[in-house]
PDB file of C-alpha atoms in Angstrom:
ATOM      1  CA  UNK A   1       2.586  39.430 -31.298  1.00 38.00           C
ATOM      2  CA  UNK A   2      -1.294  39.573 -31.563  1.00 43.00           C
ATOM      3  CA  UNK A   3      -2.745  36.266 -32.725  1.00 42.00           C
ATOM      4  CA  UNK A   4      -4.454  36.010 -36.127  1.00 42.00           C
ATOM      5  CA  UNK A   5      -8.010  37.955 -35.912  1.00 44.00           C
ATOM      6  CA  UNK A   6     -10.474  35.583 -35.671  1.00 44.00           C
ATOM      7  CA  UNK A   7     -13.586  35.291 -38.151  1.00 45.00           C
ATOM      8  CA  UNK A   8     -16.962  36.967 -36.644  1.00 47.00           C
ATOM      9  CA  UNK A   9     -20.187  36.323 -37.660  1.00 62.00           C
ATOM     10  CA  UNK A  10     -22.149  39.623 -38.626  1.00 81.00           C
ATOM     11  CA  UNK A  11     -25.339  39.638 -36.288  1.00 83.00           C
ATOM     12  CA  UNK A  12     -28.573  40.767 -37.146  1.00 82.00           C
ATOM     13  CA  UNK A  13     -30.151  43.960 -35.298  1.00 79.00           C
ATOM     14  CA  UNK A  14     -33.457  42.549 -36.112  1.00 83.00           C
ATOM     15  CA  UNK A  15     -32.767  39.197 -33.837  1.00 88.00           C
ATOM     16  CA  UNK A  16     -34.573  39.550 -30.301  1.00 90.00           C
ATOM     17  CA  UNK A  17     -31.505  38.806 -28.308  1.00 93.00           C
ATOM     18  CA  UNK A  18     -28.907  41.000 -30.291  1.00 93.00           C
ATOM     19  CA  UNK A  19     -28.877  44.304 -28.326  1.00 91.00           C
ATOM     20  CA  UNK A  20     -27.332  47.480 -29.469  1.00 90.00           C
ATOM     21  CA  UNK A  21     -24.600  48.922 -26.921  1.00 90.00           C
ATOM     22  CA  UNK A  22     -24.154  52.170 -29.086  1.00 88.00           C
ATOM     23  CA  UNK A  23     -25.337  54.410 -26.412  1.00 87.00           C
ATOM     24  CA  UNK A  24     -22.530  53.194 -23.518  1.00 87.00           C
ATOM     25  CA  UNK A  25     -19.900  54.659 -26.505  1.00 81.00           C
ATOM     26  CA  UNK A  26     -16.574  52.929 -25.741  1.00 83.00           C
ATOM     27  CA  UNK A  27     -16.611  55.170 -22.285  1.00 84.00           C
ATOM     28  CA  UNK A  28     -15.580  53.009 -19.190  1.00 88.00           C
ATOM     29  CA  UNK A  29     -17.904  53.745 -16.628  1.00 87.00           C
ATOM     30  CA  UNK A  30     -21.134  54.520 -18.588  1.00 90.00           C
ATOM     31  CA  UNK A  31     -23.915  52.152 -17.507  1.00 92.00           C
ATOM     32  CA  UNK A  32     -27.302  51.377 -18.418  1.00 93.00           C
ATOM     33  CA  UNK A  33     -30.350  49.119 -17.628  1.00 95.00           C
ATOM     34  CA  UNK A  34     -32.539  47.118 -19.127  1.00 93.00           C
ATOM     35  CA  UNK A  35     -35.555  44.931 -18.598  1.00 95.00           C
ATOM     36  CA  UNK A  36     -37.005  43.063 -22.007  1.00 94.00           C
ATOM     37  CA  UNK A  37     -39.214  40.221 -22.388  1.00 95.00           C
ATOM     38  CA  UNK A  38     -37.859  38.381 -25.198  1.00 95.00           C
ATOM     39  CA  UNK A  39     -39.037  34.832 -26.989  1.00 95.00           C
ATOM     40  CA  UNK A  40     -36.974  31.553 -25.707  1.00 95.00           C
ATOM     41  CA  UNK A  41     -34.872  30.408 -28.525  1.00 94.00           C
ATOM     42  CA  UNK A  42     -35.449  26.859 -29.528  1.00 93.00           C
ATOM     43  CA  UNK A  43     -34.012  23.761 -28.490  1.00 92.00           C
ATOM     44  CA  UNK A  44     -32.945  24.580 -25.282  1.00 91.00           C
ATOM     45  CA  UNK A  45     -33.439  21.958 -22.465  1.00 91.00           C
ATOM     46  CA  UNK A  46     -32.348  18.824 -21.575  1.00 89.00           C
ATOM     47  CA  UNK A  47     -33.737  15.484 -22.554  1.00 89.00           C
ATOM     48  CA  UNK A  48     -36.233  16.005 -19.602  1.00 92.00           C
ATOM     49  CA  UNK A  49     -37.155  19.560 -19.233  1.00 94.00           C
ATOM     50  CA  UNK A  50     -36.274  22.671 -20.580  1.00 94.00           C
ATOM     51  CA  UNK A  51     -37.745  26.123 -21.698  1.00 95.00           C
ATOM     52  CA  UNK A  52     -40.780  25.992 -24.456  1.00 95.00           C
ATOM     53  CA  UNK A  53     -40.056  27.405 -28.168  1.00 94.00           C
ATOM     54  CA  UNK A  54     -41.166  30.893 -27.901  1.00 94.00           C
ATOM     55  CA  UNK A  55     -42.307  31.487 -24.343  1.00 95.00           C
ATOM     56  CA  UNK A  56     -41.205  34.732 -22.533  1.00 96.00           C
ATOM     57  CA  UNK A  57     -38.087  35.040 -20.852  1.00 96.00           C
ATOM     58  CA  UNK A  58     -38.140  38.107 -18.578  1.00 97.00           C
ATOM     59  CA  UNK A  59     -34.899  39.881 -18.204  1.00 96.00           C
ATOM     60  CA  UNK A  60     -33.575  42.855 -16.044  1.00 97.00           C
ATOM     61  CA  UNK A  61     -29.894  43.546 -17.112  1.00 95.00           C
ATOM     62  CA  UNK A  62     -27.034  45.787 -16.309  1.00 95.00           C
ATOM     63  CA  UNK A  63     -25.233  46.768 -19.389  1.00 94.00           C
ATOM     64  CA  UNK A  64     -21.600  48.412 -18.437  1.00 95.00           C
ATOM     65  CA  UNK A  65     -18.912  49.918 -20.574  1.00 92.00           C
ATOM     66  CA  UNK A  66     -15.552  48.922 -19.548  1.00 91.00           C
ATOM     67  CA  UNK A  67     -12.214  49.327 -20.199  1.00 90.00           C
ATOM     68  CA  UNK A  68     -11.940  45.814 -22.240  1.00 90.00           C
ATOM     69  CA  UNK A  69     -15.523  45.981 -23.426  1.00 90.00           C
ATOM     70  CA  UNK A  70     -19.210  45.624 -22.037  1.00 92.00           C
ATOM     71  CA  UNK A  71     -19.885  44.064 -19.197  1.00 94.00           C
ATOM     72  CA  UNK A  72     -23.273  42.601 -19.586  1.00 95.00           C
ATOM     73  CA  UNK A  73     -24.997  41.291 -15.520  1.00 96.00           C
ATOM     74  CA  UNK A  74     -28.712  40.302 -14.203  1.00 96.00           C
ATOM     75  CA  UNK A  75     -30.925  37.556 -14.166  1.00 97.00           C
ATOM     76  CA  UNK A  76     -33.568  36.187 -16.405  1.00 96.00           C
ATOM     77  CA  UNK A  77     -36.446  33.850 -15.773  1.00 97.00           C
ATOM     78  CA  UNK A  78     -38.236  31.492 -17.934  1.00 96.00           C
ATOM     79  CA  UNK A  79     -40.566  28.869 -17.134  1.00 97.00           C
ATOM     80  CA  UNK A  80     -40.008  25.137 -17.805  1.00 96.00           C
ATOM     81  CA  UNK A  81     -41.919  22.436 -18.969  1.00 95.00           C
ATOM     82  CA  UNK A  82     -40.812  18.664 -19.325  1.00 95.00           C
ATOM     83  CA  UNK A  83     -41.798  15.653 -17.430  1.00 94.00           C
ATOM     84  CA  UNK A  84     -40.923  14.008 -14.092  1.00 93.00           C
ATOM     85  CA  UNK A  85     -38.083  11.094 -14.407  1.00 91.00           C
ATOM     86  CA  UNK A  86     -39.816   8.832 -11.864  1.00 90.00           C
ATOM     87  CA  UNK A  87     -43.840   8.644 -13.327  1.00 90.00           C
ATOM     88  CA  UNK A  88     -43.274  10.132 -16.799  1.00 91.00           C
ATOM     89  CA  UNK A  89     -46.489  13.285 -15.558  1.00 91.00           C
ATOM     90  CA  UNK A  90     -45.646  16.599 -17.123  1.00 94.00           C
ATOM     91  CA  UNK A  91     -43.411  18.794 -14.879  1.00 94.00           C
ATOM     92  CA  UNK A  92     -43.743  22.694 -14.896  1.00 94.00           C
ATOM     93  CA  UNK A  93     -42.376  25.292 -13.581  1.00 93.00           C
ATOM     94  CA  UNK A  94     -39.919  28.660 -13.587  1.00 95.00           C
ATOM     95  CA  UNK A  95     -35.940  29.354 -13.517  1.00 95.00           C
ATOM     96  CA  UNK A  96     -34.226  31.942 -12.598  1.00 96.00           C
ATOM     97  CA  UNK A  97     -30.240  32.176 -13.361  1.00 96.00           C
ATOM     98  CA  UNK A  98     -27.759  34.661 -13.282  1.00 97.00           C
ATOM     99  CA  UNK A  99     -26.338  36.211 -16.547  1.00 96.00           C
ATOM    100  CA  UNK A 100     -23.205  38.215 -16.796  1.00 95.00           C
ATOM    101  CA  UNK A 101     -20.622  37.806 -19.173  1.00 94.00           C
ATOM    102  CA  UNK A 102     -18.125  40.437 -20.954  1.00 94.00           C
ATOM    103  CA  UNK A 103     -17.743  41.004 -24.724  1.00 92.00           C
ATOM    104  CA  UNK A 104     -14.603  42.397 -25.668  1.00 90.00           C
ATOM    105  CA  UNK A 105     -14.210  45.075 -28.350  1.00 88.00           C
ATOM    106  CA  UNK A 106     -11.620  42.966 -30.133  1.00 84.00           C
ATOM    107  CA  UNK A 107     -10.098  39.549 -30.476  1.00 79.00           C
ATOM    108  CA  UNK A 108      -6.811  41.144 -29.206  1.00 79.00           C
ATOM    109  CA  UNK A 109      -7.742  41.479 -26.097  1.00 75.00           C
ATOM    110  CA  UNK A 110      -9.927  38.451 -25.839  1.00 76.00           C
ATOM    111  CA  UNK A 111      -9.126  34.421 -25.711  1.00 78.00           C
ATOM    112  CA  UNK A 112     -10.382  31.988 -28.493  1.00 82.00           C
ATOM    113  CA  UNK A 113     -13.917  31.207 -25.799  1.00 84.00           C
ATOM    114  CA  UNK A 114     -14.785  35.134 -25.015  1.00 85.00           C
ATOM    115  CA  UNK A 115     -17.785  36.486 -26.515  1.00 87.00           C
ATOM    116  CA  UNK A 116     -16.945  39.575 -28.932  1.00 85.00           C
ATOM    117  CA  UNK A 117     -18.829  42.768 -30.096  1.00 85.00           C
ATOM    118  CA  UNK A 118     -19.742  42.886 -33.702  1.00 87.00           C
ATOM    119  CA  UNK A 119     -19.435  46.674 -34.220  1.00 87.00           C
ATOM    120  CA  UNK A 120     -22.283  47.806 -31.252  1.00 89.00           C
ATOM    121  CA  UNK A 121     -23.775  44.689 -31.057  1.00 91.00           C
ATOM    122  CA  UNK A 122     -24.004  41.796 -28.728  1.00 92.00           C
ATOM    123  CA  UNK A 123     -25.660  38.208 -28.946  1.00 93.00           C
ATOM    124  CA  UNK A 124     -26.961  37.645 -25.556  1.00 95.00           C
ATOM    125  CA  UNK A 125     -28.786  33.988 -26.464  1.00 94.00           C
ATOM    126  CA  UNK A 126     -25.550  31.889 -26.266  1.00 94.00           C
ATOM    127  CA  UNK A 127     -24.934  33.267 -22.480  1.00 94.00           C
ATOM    128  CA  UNK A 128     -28.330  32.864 -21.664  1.00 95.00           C
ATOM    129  CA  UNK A 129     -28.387  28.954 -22.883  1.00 94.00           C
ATOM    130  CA  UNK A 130     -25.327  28.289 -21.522  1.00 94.00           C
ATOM    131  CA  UNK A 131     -26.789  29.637 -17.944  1.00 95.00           C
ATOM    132  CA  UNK A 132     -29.746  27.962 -18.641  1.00 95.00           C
ATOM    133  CA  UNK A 133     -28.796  24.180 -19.301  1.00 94.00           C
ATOM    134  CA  UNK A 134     -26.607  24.472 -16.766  1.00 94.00           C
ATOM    135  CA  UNK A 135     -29.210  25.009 -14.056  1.00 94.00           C
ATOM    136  CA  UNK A 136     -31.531  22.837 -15.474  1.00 94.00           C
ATOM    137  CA  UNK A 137     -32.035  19.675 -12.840  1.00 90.00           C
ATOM    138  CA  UNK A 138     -31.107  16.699 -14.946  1.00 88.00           C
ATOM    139  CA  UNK A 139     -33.865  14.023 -13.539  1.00 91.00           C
ATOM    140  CA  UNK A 140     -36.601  16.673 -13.044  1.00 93.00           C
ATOM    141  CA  UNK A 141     -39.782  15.223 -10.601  1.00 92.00           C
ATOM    142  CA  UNK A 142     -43.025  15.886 -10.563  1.00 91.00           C
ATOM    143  CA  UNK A 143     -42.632  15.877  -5.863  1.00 90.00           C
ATOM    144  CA  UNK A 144     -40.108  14.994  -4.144  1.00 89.00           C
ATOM    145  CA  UNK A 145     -41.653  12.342  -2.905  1.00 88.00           C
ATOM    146  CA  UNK A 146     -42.391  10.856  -5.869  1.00 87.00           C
ATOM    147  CA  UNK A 147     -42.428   7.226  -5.633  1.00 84.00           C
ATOM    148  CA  UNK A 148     -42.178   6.532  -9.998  1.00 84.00           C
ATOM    149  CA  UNK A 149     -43.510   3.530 -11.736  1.00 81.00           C
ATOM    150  CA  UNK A 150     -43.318  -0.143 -10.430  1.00 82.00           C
ATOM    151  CA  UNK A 151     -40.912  -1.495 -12.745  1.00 79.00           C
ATOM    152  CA  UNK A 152     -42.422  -5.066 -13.481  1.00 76.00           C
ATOM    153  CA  UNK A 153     -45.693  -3.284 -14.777  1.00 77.00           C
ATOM    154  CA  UNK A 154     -45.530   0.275 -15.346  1.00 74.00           C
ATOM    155  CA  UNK A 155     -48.398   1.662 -13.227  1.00 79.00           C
ATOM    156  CA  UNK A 156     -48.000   4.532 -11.209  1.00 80.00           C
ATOM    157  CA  UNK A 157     -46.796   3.752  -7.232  1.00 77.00           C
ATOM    158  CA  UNK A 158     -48.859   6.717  -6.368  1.00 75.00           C
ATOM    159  CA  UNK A 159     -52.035   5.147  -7.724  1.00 77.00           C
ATOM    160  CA  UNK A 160     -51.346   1.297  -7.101  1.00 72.00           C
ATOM    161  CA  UNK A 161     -51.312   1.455  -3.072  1.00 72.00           C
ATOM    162  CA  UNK A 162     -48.906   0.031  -0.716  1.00 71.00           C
ATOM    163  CA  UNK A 163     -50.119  -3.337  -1.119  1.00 76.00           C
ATOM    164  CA  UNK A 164     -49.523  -3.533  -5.289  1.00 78.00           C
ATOM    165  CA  UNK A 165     -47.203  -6.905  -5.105  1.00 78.00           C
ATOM    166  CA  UNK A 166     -45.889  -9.567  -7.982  1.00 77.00           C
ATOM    167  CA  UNK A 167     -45.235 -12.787  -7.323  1.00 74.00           C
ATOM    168  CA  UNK A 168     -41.335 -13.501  -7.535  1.00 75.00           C
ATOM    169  CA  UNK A 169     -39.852 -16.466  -8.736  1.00 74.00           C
ATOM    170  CA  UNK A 170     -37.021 -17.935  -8.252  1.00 74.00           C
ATOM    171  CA  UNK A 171     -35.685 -17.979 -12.041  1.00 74.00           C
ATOM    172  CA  UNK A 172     -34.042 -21.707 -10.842  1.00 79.00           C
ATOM    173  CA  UNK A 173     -37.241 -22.547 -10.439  1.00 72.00           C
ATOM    174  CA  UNK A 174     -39.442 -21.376 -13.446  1.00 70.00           C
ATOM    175  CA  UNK A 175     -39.398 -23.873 -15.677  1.00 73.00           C
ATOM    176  CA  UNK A 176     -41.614 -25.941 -13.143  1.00 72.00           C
ATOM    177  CA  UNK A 177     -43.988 -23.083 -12.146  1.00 68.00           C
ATOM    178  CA  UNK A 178     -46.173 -24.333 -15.535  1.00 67.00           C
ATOM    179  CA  UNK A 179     -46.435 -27.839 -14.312  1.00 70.00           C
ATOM    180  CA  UNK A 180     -47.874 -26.800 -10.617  1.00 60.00           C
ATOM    181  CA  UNK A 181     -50.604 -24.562 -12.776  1.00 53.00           C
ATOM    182  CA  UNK A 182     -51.390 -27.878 -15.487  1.00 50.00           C
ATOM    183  CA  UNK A 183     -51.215 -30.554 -12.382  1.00 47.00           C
ATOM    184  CA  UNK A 184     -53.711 -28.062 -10.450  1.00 51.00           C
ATOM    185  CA  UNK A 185     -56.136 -28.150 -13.149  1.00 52.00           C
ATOM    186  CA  UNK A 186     -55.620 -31.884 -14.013  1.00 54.00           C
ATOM    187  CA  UNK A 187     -56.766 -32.799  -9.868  1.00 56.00           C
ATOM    188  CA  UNK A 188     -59.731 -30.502 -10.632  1.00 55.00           C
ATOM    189  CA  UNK A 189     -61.380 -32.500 -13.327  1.00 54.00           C
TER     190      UNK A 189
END
């Protein structure tokens, strides 16, 4: 027994990454391709890095009719911009990741996670997020060599030399660091 049809939301034609599969038909075999330069959707990074509001996102697809539905393949790129996770400088640069995912035709056919069609139609923005976030390097830096910040100060290793030192101190001993500094200056006067 089928299970219950599933609610779909009706997409809009208008939106940048809904794309129209009416010319494939519903005959397996038929393929075409496509290269579009579409706006990045928004919010999609990590806390670190991820791809700007509105930049372009190059994509060359393979759009294929099959038996169960379309078979969308291809890559996009996009390029990033965050900051590194060692010295907090702006990070920038491009990604490339591989798209393909099918959309079925109908819920009968497809589990409660598979994309669907809505009539012709296809949303391609929730595979290309998902491929997106998912290459995205969690603790982005700026080189890989990247030495950070010194944590007692916050000033760049980079910049401070190898020499940039603090004193430690023995926390035991703390409490009487103040009197060496007060009995120095009383044997001065």
């Amino acid at each position: 027994m089928p299970s219950e049809s599933r609610m779909t939301q009706h997409l809009d034609p208008r939106s940048p990454w809904v794309i129209s599969t009416h010319d494939l038909g519903k005959r397996p075999g038929t393929m075409r391709r496509l290269t579009l330069t579409l706006p990045a959707p928004a919010d999609l990074g990590v806390d670190m890095i991820g791809v700007p509001k509105d930049a372009e996102v190059e994509l060359d697809l393979r759009l294929e009719a099959v038996m169960e539905g379309v078979l969308v393949s291809g890559t996009a790129q996009a390029p990033l911009a965050g900051e590194c996770a060692r010295c907090l400088d702006p990070v920038s640069s491009d990604i490339e990741v591989d798209l393909q995912e099918l959309f079925f035709y109908s819920d009968e056919d497809a589990s409660e996670d598979d994309s669907l069609l809505d009539g012709e139609l296809l949303d391609l923005e929730p595979t290309f997020r998902d491929a997106v976030v998912l290459a995205l390097p969690l603790s982005p830096v700026c080189r890989d060599d990247c030495e950070g910040l010194c944590v007692e100060c916050g000033i760049k290793l980079a910049e401070a030399g190898a020499d940039h030192r603090h004193e430690k101190i023995d926390a035991r001993w703390a409490s009487l660091q103040g009197l060496i500094t007060e009995n120095d200056n009383d044997q001065e006067k």
